[in-house]
Amino acid sequence: MSKYHPTAKQKIRVLVAKPGLDGHDRGAKVVARALRDAGMEVIYTGLRQTPEMIAEAALQEDVDVIGLSVLSGAHTVLLPRIVELLRQNDMSDVLVIAGGIIPDEDVPLLKEAGVHGTFGPGTLTEDIVKFIQEHVRE
Amino acid sequence: MELVEAALAGNRRAIARLITRIENDGDDAHASLSQIYPYTGQAHIVGITGAPGTGKSTLVNELAKAFRAANRQVGVIAVDPTSPFSGGAILGDRVRMRDLAGDSGVFVRSMATRGSLGGLARATADAIKVLDAAGFEVVIVETVGAGQSEVEIAETAHTVVVVEAPGMGDEVQAIKAGILEIADVFAVNKADREGADRTAAALEMMLDLDQTPSSQTRSASRIVIHHGQLMEVAQHPPHSTATGPDVPNDVSASRRWRPIVVKTIALRGDGIPELIQAIADHRQYLETSNELAHRNRIRLTNELEHILRDELMDQLLKKIDPSILVSLMTQVADRELDPYTAARQLLKNSYKGKRQRRSGDA
Amino acid sequence: MFDQSKLDETRQARDKWQETTLRQTTDHRPERADKFITISGEPVNRLYTPADLSDYDYMRDLGFPGEYPYARGIHATGYRGKLWTMRMFAGFGTAEETNQRFKYLLEQGQTGLSIAFDLPTLYGYDPDAPEALGEFGKCGVAVSSMADMEILLEGIPLDHITTSMTINSPAAVIWAMYIATAERRGIPKDKLGGTTQNDILKEYIAQKEYIFPPKPSMRLVVDTFEYGSQYLPKWNTISISGYHIREAGSTAAQELAFTLADGFEYIRWGIERGLDVDDFAPRLSFFFNAHNDFFEEIAKYRAARRIWAREMKETFGAKNPRSWMLRFHTQTAGVSLTAQQPENNTARVAIQALAAVLGGTQSLHTNSMDEALALPSEMAARVALRTQQIIAHESNVANTVDPLAGSYFVEAMTNHLEAQANEYFERIEKLGGVIPAIEAGFFQREIADAAYRYQHEIDTHQRTIVGVNDYVSNEPLSVPILEMDPQGYERQIVRLERVRNERDNSATQAALKRLQDAARDNANLMPPILEAVHSYATLGEVMGVFRRVFGEYREPVIV
């Protein structure tokens, strides 16, 4: 079918969500805008998302990437649970990245659980864009 | 075509992937659509449009909940604009639809316009087909709502709900946005705000004016305007497509649909039963008046025309030497050539190109 | 403030300087940038002179310390009489753990308590609610019923110290638990001093820890104003907060304007309730951020005091000078802290804290260097407190009142911020006031735009952040991370179960029923809330009543 329309081509689709209760959405919003400006389609689901809601939205929206922002310290519980639900939905090929207050000592645990990248305070958005472009499934 | 079969069986992962495939317009999209087409035509397609800030997404959330309470499977497609600068988009309608999470009878999909104007994405109509074929009985389509003329939804949906909210300026926004005439139902949302009664009364008055006997011709022209020249196609169907049920040439005044005005407070769920009833009444009208077949036909003819136009354009562009295209464009930009002559030259050129390529292939 | 002929003379001299000395210098060495801006993006001139303050009137614009319009501070003697209150925000895990941290901080010379609550508490959920998954004790202490409050405050002299509680949606309930705990220990209500944050408007605008729609939320806030003005004269019933607005990415001017606009909104609601403005306005306090832009921050605090005083006197007709005084707490900017080279944060915090002191803050929290990584460890919290003590006792900046007054730059900046705030007040007014502006997403969009602009400046190296986009080094981190009691959650659940089993359940249910009736009615909710917490109703139960009666708020989508 027609390919002449320059915008009607494959886009990287990213779900940006805040699991758990913390309401600090500055980082999630800045990253959402930066990804949009890098040409991606960002499904922004906003605050107070349970792992189940996130996994379901990822499935319905058929996203390539899930970006999760947690500043409350609940990441060690919430992130592995989300990855597990993705696995149950046969979506293990989705790239999962996380940002927020994540101590270095928790990173191996999250990597082990299936979180592909973590980005703490002071991350440049261009580094997140680059990481997605390099690691997203073909 | 495992994916299509799984989607038809209602597998949610397959439905999602199939929509992506269609959205990305890949080579297999066409084949998949051919395969699901026989299973479409069952769903009631409800369009929701209106200016920004009127509360469309919240209303969709409430409507979907109400349809679910009546045990109907609901698909939702929410369209947001693509940034013309980056080609990216932020799709935020799910934020308002969190009540729908966790219900396997609902499927929500966000779509970016990807350059299409008119309030929907190019692939929206096809995404609706996927949900329709997968067994969703109601498909709600929320348009961009950018305030521009979003008339595309009138060609896509069976029932169009135009959402208004008081207190956003003096006039009825739908007039400003040019979408007044496409409404089958008006929802005056945020009805607890000051001015809601005034907005509702203004709408009723406009509808009353539209119902006077002398507006008979206007009524006919109404359809003509909304569905472009296609009304003529429907009135004088070409033999090749005249296989459907007879299309009424004219809807008599007594049977004509008068849009219903419903006041809602979506945040509290107020007025939702009335809105659902109005949508059901319209559906009933469509069925009993034969207007449903009429609308379906217009819609499909329209769609066929769009596809034809796209395909022709595609074929045409393949045949045109890009250097000629660029040189003509430059001439047009420099005012050395007018665009009409340029287009004609390109067309002439393409036929030549065809012959040349043929001989070259041989 | 300057006479006209002197001003003209100055202007001429300045022009001459520009033609001669300045030109020679810039010809020889151009400046580092074409334009210099504050962290908020506001232009900063090369030089400020009396010409920048041409229509300045000392008595009108500054006045004397302790007098209207309070630009020079609310105390006649500044910090010469009493230093600011060093109040470190603390709380994590169980009530037992936090109680120990409080005692430690008091031993280290801290002069007031500041309680951080965990997220389930902030959202009014019991820790075993499904929504609370993974959040117990993470950002603060869990208080699920009065039983926890009793442990939290054990051994702390509630009639001698003041306590600040960072709690918003459930503020009335947590406050009731604090009052009830004191009453059980025989301390009368009117002896209690402290602050409940209780600022719901900034939750919709920035921090997003709202539960109910704005109107019932505001009713709860005004109920506490009314109750406090009658029974707890020493309690600040609200701390109107710009802190979170700034953390969410606003500029200094937005922080100033949105916070004061919120303040005026609370005043309007109080007056509408039928309260005399002078009965409740003196108990309104403020809470600002201290970010890196040193002079802009100082100007912000000074402008805030002046705007508040004028509006309270002229628009709201307050007669009591205490109603005109803007008293505020300050916290250094959490967002300015970096995970990279966290030791550097100590220097950032010191600069920010100094700005707060030079701006005349009443109390101060200094962030710990490790907060970009995790909750502060004891060592990091101690260094942060020591930073304040060094400013107080070694730098000598507290020896004179408002030392920066009369600085051409600081006064020009103060005026500029005031003008920017006035512009915002007009825009908010045009939108129909604070609550309609919240519902339209106005504040949220302004803040998101500013946050994105700031990040863009860092991404594109227009702005240097040491250790982040320049002076980067990849040394391993050396900050010890706080360890929490791994059995804390289980112990909390056990205690909660015990509370539910051992209380007189029929009394609890009756109290909750009366609370529900009162919520449906228009009565002040503080008495039935107090009754419910006295009967050991859990936080989740009390807030559950309100959730049913008031419904839950959905925010507009602003990205």
mmCIF file of C-alpha atoms in Angstrom, chain C residues 242-436:
data_model
loop_
_atom_site.group_PDB
_atom_site.id
_atom_site.type_symbol
_atom_site.label_atom_id
_atom_site.label_comp_id
_atom_site.label_asym_id
_atom_site.label_seq_id
_atom_site.Cartn_x
_atom_site.Cartn_y
_atom_site.Cartn_z
ATOM 1 C CA GLY C 242 5.709 26.732 46.791
ATOM 2 C CA TYR C 243 8.311 24.095 47.495
ATOM 3 C CA HIS C 244 6.604 21.360 45.471
ATOM 4 C CA ILE C 245 5.646 23.764 42.702
ATOM 5 C CA ARG C 246 9.344 24.546 42.277
ATOM 6 C CA GLU C 247 10.346 20.909 42.541
ATOM 7 C CA ALA C 248 7.878 20.118 39.782
ATOM 8 C CA GLY C 249 9.912 22.409 37.560
ATOM 9 C CA SER C 250 8.510 25.905 37.925
ATOM 10 C CA THR C 251 10.494 29.116 37.716
ATOM 11 C CA ALA C 252 11.070 31.282 40.772
ATOM 12 C CA ALA C 253 8.371 33.705 39.602
ATOM 13 C CA GLN C 254 5.873 30.874 39.156
ATOM 14 C CA GLU C 255 6.701 29.497 42.591
ATOM 15 C CA LEU C 256 6.137 32.929 44.074
ATOM 16 C CA ALA C 257 2.971 33.734 42.143
ATOM 17 C CA PHE C 258 1.212 30.375 42.358
ATOM 18 C CA THR C 259 1.940 30.017 46.071
ATOM 19 C CA LEU C 260 0.633 33.453 46.930
ATOM 20 C CA ALA C 261 -2.389 32.954 44.656
ATOM 21 C CA ASP C 262 -3.120 29.772 46.626
ATOM 22 C CA GLY C 263 -2.717 31.750 49.840
ATOM 23 C CA PHE C 264 -5.262 34.339 48.736
ATOM 24 C CA GLU C 265 -7.632 31.537 47.752
ATOM 25 C CA TYR C 266 -7.480 30.091 51.285
ATOM 26 C CA ILE C 267 -8.144 33.548 52.684
ATOM 27 C CA ARG C 268 -11.214 33.897 50.437
ATOM 28 C CA TRP C 269 -12.570 30.521 51.529
ATOM 29 C CA GLY C 270 -12.031 31.350 55.190
ATOM 30 C CA ILE C 271 -13.839 34.653 54.829
ATOM 31 C CA GLU C 272 -16.638 32.948 52.918
ATOM 32 C CA ARG C 273 -17.022 30.501 55.823
ATOM 33 C CA GLY C 274 -17.749 33.513 57.961
ATOM 34 C CA LEU C 275 -14.439 33.664 59.784
ATOM 35 C CA ASP C 276 -12.909 37.011 60.650
ATOM 36 C CA VAL C 277 -9.776 37.273 58.528
ATOM 37 C CA ASP C 278 -7.745 38.374 61.574
ATOM 38 C CA ASP C 279 -8.838 35.254 63.447
ATOM 39 C CA PHE C 280 -7.283 32.780 61.058
ATOM 40 C CA ALA C 281 -4.824 34.642 58.802
ATOM 41 C CA PRO C 282 -2.111 34.917 61.532
ATOM 42 C CA ARG C 283 -1.959 31.097 61.613
ATOM 43 C CA LEU C 284 -1.287 30.737 57.896
ATOM 44 C CA SER C 285 2.358 29.992 57.179
ATOM 45 C CA PHE C 286 4.321 29.469 53.987
ATOM 46 C CA PHE C 287 6.907 27.076 52.671
ATOM 47 C CA PHE C 288 9.360 27.962 49.924
ATOM 48 C CA ASN C 289 12.103 26.283 48.002
ATOM 49 C CA ALA C 290 15.759 27.388 48.046
ATOM 50 C CA HIS C 291 17.258 26.702 44.650
ATOM 51 C CA ASN C 292 20.716 27.392 43.255
ATOM 52 C CA ASP C 293 20.217 30.899 41.879
ATOM 53 C CA PHE C 294 21.385 32.725 44.976
ATOM 54 C CA PHE C 295 20.172 36.295 44.409
ATOM 55 C CA GLU C 296 16.979 35.361 42.600
ATOM 56 C CA GLU C 297 16.011 33.246 45.593
ATOM 57 C CA ILE C 298 16.718 36.004 48.107
ATOM 58 C CA ALA C 299 14.678 38.423 46.004
ATOM 59 C CA LYS C 300 11.849 35.887 45.874
ATOM 60 C CA TYR C 301 11.494 35.707 49.667
ATOM 61 C CA ARG C 302 11.609 39.475 50.019
ATOM 62 C CA ALA C 303 9.026 39.976 47.250
ATOM 63 C CA ALA C 304 6.774 37.354 48.849
ATOM 64 C CA ARG C 305 6.641 39.199 52.150
ATOM 65 C CA ARG C 306 5.897 42.513 50.492
ATOM 66 C CA ILE C 307 3.134 41.197 48.201
ATOM 67 C CA TRP C 308 1.450 39.280 51.013
ATOM 68 C CA ALA C 309 1.480 42.255 53.370
ATOM 69 C CA ARG C 310 0.002 44.599 50.777
ATOM 70 C CA GLU C 311 -2.732 42.233 49.636
ATOM 71 C CA MET C 312 -3.712 41.255 53.160
ATOM 72 C CA LYS C 313 -3.966 44.842 54.225
ATOM 73 C CA GLU C 314 -5.390 46.436 51.113
ATOM 74 C CA THR C 315 -7.448 43.719 49.406
ATOM 75 C CA PHE C 316 -8.611 41.627 52.354
ATOM 76 C CA GLY C 317 -8.800 44.411 54.892
ATOM 77 C CA ALA C 318 -6.865 42.619 57.622
ATOM 78 C CA LYS C 319 -6.169 44.882 60.587
ATOM 79 C CA ASN C 320 -3.943 42.704 62.743
ATOM 80 C CA PRO C 321 -0.287 43.122 61.698
ATOM 81 C CA ARG C 322 0.175 39.399 62.323
ATOM 82 C CA SER C 323 -2.185 38.799 59.398
ATOM 83 C CA TRP C 324 0.111 40.864 57.164
ATOM 84 C CA MET C 325 3.277 38.988 58.074
ATOM 85 C CA LEU C 326 4.354 36.228 55.774
ATOM 86 C CA ARG C 327 6.186 33.660 57.882
ATOM 87 C CA PHE C 328 7.880 30.848 56.034
ATOM 88 C CA HIS C 329 9.783 27.623 56.223
ATOM 89 C CA THR C 330 12.405 26.829 53.611
ATOM 90 C CA GLN C 331 13.809 23.605 52.271
ATOM 91 C CA THR C 332 16.758 23.373 49.928
ATOM 92 C CA ALA C 333 15.968 22.135 46.437
ATOM 93 C CA GLY C 334 15.731 18.362 46.193
ATOM 94 C CA VAL C 335 15.777 18.540 42.406
ATOM 95 C CA SER C 336 19.117 20.321 42.406
ATOM 96 C CA LEU C 337 20.823 17.310 43.945
ATOM 97 C CA THR C 338 22.676 14.989 41.651
ATOM 98 C CA ALA C 339 23.211 11.263 41.845
ATOM 99 C CA GLN C 340 26.594 11.841 40.226
ATOM 100 C CA GLN C 341 29.365 12.796 42.716
ATOM 101 C CA PRO C 342 26.863 13.141 45.562
ATOM 102 C CA GLU C 343 29.417 14.778 47.872
ATOM 103 C CA ASN C 344 29.075 17.888 45.690
ATOM 104 C CA ASN C 345 25.528 18.252 46.948
ATOM 105 C CA THR C 346 26.878 19.459 50.280
ATOM 106 C CA ALA C 347 28.138 22.611 48.563
ATOM 107 C CA ARG C 348 24.836 23.134 46.721
ATOM 108 C CA VAL C 349 22.902 22.787 49.958
ATOM 109 C CA ALA C 350 25.159 25.301 51.720
ATOM 110 C CA ILE C 351 24.608 27.934 49.012
ATOM 111 C CA GLN C 352 20.859 27.369 49.008
ATOM 112 C CA ALA C 353 20.638 27.459 52.790
ATOM 113 C CA LEU C 354 22.563 30.717 52.860
ATOM 114 C CA ALA C 355 20.064 32.232 50.419
ATOM 115 C CA ALA C 356 17.184 31.180 52.663
ATOM 116 C CA VAL C 357 18.844 32.775 55.685
ATOM 117 C CA LEU C 358 19.652 35.996 53.843
ATOM 118 C CA GLY C 359 16.032 35.993 52.661
ATOM 119 C CA GLY C 360 14.820 35.854 56.258
ATOM 120 C CA THR C 361 13.377 32.365 56.653
ATOM 121 C CA GLN C 362 11.763 31.355 59.961
ATOM 122 C CA SER C 363 12.837 27.733 59.752
ATOM 123 C CA LEU C 364 14.986 25.648 57.495
ATOM 124 C CA HIS C 365 15.489 22.105 56.342
ATOM 125 C CA THR C 366 18.753 21.345 54.604
ATOM 126 C CA ASN C 367 18.773 18.320 52.292
ATOM 127 C CA SER C 368 21.223 15.518 52.733
ATOM 128 C CA MET C 369 23.821 14.837 50.061
ATOM 129 C CA ASP C 370 22.503 11.342 49.348
ATOM 130 C CA GLU C 371 18.870 12.231 48.635
ATOM 131 C CA ALA C 372 19.194 11.756 44.884
ATOM 132 C CA LEU C 373 20.024 8.153 45.712
ATOM 133 C CA ALA C 374 17.832 7.151 48.633
ATOM 134 C CA LEU C 375 16.461 8.286 51.982
ATOM 135 C CA PRO C 376 19.120 10.163 53.955
ATOM 136 C CA SER C 377 21.479 8.189 56.115
ATOM 137 C CA GLU C 378 22.203 9.397 59.630
ATOM 138 C CA MET C 379 25.647 10.690 58.649
ATOM 139 C CA ALA C 380 24.335 12.622 55.666
ATOM 140 C CA ALA C 381 21.502 14.125 57.722
ATOM 141 C CA ARG C 382 24.006 15.237 60.359
ATOM 142 C CA VAL C 383 26.242 16.977 57.811
ATOM 143 C CA ALA C 384 23.169 18.775 56.461
ATOM 144 C CA LEU C 385 22.227 19.982 59.932
ATOM 145 C CA ARG C 386 25.836 21.022 60.608
ATOM 146 C CA THR C 387 25.701 23.136 57.445
ATOM 147 C CA GLN C 388 22.977 25.237 59.043
ATOM 148 C CA GLN C 389 24.909 25.499 62.273
ATOM 149 C CA ILE C 390 28.001 26.699 60.402
ATOM 150 C CA ILE C 391 25.947 29.402 58.678
ATOM 151 C CA ALA C 392 24.422 30.395 62.011
ATOM 152 C CA HIS C 393 27.554 30.477 64.130
ATOM 153 C CA GLU C 394 30.595 30.782 61.886
ATOM 154 C CA SER C 395 29.640 32.935 58.921
ATOM 155 C CA ASN C 396 28.263 35.820 61.004
ATOM 156 C CA VAL C 397 25.587 36.534 58.357
ATOM 157 C CA ALA C 398 22.985 36.494 61.120
ATOM 158 C CA ASN C 399 24.545 39.420 62.937
ATOM 159 C CA THR C 400 22.691 42.150 61.084
ATOM 160 C CA VAL C 401 19.139 42.425 59.808
ATOM 161 C CA ASP C 402 18.469 41.899 56.086
ATOM 162 C CA PRO C 403 22.067 42.577 55.003
ATOM 163 C CA LEU C 404 21.316 42.667 51.266
ATOM 164 C CA ALA C 405 18.744 45.465 51.387
ATOM 165 C CA GLY C 406 19.775 48.344 49.204
ATOM 166 C CA SER C 407 21.762 46.187 46.839
ATOM 167 C CA TYR C 408 20.820 47.631 43.477
ATOM 168 C CA PHE C 409 20.728 44.154 42.003
ATOM 169 C CA VAL C 410 18.731 42.487 44.785
ATOM 170 C CA GLU C 411 16.186 45.306 44.981
ATOM 171 C CA ALA C 412 15.776 45.409 41.175
ATOM 172 C CA MET C 413 15.312 41.637 41.178
ATOM 173 C CA THR C 414 12.788 41.870 44.008
ATOM 174 C CA ASN C 415 10.776 44.418 42.008
ATOM 175 C CA HIS C 416 10.994 42.306 38.885
ATOM 176 C CA LEU C 417 9.687 39.215 40.666
ATOM 177 C CA GLU C 418 6.856 41.202 42.176
ATOM 178 C CA ALA C 419 5.871 42.458 38.715
ATOM 179 C CA GLN C 420 5.991 38.944 37.293
ATOM 180 C CA ALA C 421 3.811 37.691 40.127
ATOM 181 C CA ASN C 422 1.266 40.428 39.496
ATOM 182 C CA GLU C 423 1.050 39.396 35.844
ATOM 183 C CA TYR C 424 0.324 35.826 36.895
ATOM 184 C CA PHE C 425 -2.357 36.987 39.355
ATOM 185 C CA GLU C 426 -4.123 38.694 36.461
ATOM 186 C CA ARG C 427 -3.945 35.622 34.248
ATOM 187 C CA ILE C 428 -5.318 33.412 37.035
ATOM 188 C CA GLU C 429 -8.097 35.905 37.645
ATOM 189 C CA LYS C 430 -9.015 35.826 33.957
ATOM 190 C CA LEU C 431 -9.357 32.055 34.141
ATOM 191 C CA GLY C 432 -11.891 32.463 36.912
ATOM 192 C CA GLY C 433 -9.622 31.925 39.910
ATOM 193 C CA VAL C 434 -7.321 29.255 41.254
ATOM 194 C CA ILE C 435 -9.639 26.240 41.135
ATOM 195 C CA PRO C 436 -10.905 26.790 37.572
#
